[in-house]
């Protein structure tokens, strides 16, 4: 007599009654959602992920190139998937790094506010150089006034000479405008009297009919000038780093593909890059945490940064199988191109976007 068929609640496939697990998807046939079941599933899923991460952590840190090589060879369930590894480590890294960023932006904004107050006070007090120049001018004027008849000078001529000299000294002693190419005093005056933004934009030099880009740029420039928002821009910059690195990582894999074009598909190089960037995040996160606890000297940080290249070198040697010299040449060129071309270009773009949209 044929057994009765049962329909799986998960995959909707039929199977014979009597199975403890669905033969199609593996879900339990008697899976009543109790608090115990929910707790068990949560813990088991967590430790399944965590165990694979811990199993791959030692090879990731101390066996360069081992994990990507094993993954390409087919061992794809023993260790954590490279994409999962990257996302997990990156999340932890930027979570820890956010505390450093928040402290830095808060300190920077505080310093800017204090500097603004100090500069306001300084502007109202003549500096030492101006006092000295006034004393020297009086010493020069004294003999001229005493002998003006013999020299054929009138009192008005000496006063005119005095005014011209003072104007020249004031021009020479004035600080150059390093921040903005507009009349800051005029803009400050317009802001103080509550002038409209359009009037302020005009004083800043915005054209009459600006396009969208120009309009947005002047809006951000005025916002920055009012708020002294360096800290806000830096916060936006750091907040955008995870997204930027998400796009920069495939570029790193593309460079590897160009130099190792006969060593597998692009996906193989992407696997290598995911594991390598996971190592980078882990290494810098650990050195940051140790620095918080032990206040490590700065040379240790530089040593760790330098060691990341040697890790890359050894990982590429193991993964691609080239000779030592050829591996050194290729990894050196890839590192140079990435650090000197790709990274600066990405940082400039990221900095500009941070200013435009902070």
PDB file of N, CA and C in Angstrom, residues 14 32-33 55 101 197 220 233 269 293 301 317 321 327 349 354:
ATOM      1  N   UNK A  14       6.237  17.592  -2.668  1.00  0.00           N
ATOM      2  CA  UNK A  14       5.615  16.441  -2.004  1.00  0.00           C
ATOM      3  C   UNK A  14       6.659  15.380  -1.678  1.00  0.00           C
ATOM      4  N   UNK A  32       7.354  23.014  14.780  1.00  0.00           N
ATOM      5  CA  UNK A  32       6.472  23.959  15.464  1.00  0.00           C
ATOM      6  C   UNK A  32       7.308  25.099  16.039  1.00  0.00           C
ATOM      7  N   UNK A  33       6.873  26.304  15.755  1.00  0.00           N
ATOM      8  CA  UNK A  33       7.642  27.480  16.158  1.00  0.00           C
ATOM      9  C   UNK A  33       7.357  27.809  17.614  1.00  0.00           C
ATOM     10  N   UNK A  55      37.494  29.186  12.425  1.00  0.00           N
ATOM     11  CA  UNK A  55      38.323  28.178  11.768  1.00  0.00           C
ATOM     12  C   UNK A  55      39.199  28.798  10.684  1.00  0.00           C
ATOM     13  N   UNK A 101      36.479  58.148  14.812  1.00  0.00           N
ATOM     14  CA  UNK A 101      36.031  59.225  13.932  1.00  0.00           C
ATOM     15  C   UNK A 101      35.193  60.239  14.697  1.00  0.00           C
ATOM     16  N   UNK A 197      20.258  84.893   1.177  1.00  0.00           N
ATOM     17  CA  UNK A 197      21.325  84.052   0.650  1.00  0.00           C
ATOM     18  C   UNK A 197      21.756  84.494  -0.740  1.00  0.00           C
ATOM     19  N   UNK A 220      26.918  74.881  -0.719  1.00  0.00           N
ATOM     20  CA  UNK A 220      27.756  74.152   0.228  1.00  0.00           C
ATOM     21  C   UNK A 220      28.876  75.022   0.777  1.00  0.00           C
ATOM     22  N   UNK A 233      32.277  67.558   7.345  1.00  0.00           N
ATOM     23  CA  UNK A 233      32.771  67.010   6.082  1.00  0.00           C
ATOM     24  C   UNK A 233      33.598  65.759   6.340  1.00  0.00           C
ATOM     25  N   UNK A 269      40.464  36.172  -9.005  1.00  0.00           N
ATOM     26  CA  UNK A 269      41.202  37.319  -8.461  1.00  0.00           C
ATOM     27  C   UNK A 269      40.344  38.080  -7.450  1.00  0.00           C
ATOM     28  N   UNK A 293      44.419  50.178  24.379  1.00  0.00           N
ATOM     29  CA  UNK A 293      44.692  49.547  25.670  1.00  0.00           C
ATOM     30  C   UNK A 293      46.104  49.820  26.176  1.00  0.00           C
ATOM     31  N   UNK A 301      52.692  50.976  14.438  1.00  0.00           N
ATOM     32  CA  UNK A 301      51.667  51.148  13.415  1.00  0.00           C
ATOM     33  C   UNK A 301      52.249  51.155  12.014  1.00  0.00           C
ATOM     34  N   UNK A 317      52.381  34.805  -3.967  1.00  0.00           N
ATOM     35  CA  UNK A 317      53.303  33.712  -4.296  1.00  0.00           C
ATOM     36  C   UNK A 317      52.613  32.356  -4.132  1.00  0.00           C
ATOM     37  N   UNK A 321      51.492  31.058  -7.750  1.00  0.00           N
ATOM     38  CA  UNK A 321      52.526  30.080  -8.049  1.00  0.00           C
ATOM     39  C   UNK A 321      53.669  30.562  -8.924  1.00  0.00           C
ATOM     40  N   UNK A 327      57.004  37.420  -8.752  1.00  0.00           N
ATOM     41  CA  UNK A 327      55.945  37.786  -7.805  1.00  0.00           C
ATOM     42  C   UNK A 327      56.239  39.127  -7.161  1.00  0.00           C
ATOM     43  N   UNK A 349      37.828  62.186  -5.278  1.00  0.00           N
ATOM     44  CA  UNK A 349      36.406  62.102  -5.620  1.00  0.00           C
ATOM     45  C   UNK A 349      35.563  62.023  -4.356  1.00  0.00           C
ATOM     46  N   UNK A 354      31.970  64.451  -0.477  1.00  0.00           N
ATOM     47  CA  UNK A 354      31.692  64.723   0.944  1.00  0.00           C
ATOM     48  C   UNK A 354      31.403  66.193   1.146  1.00  0.00           C
TER      49      UNK A 354
END
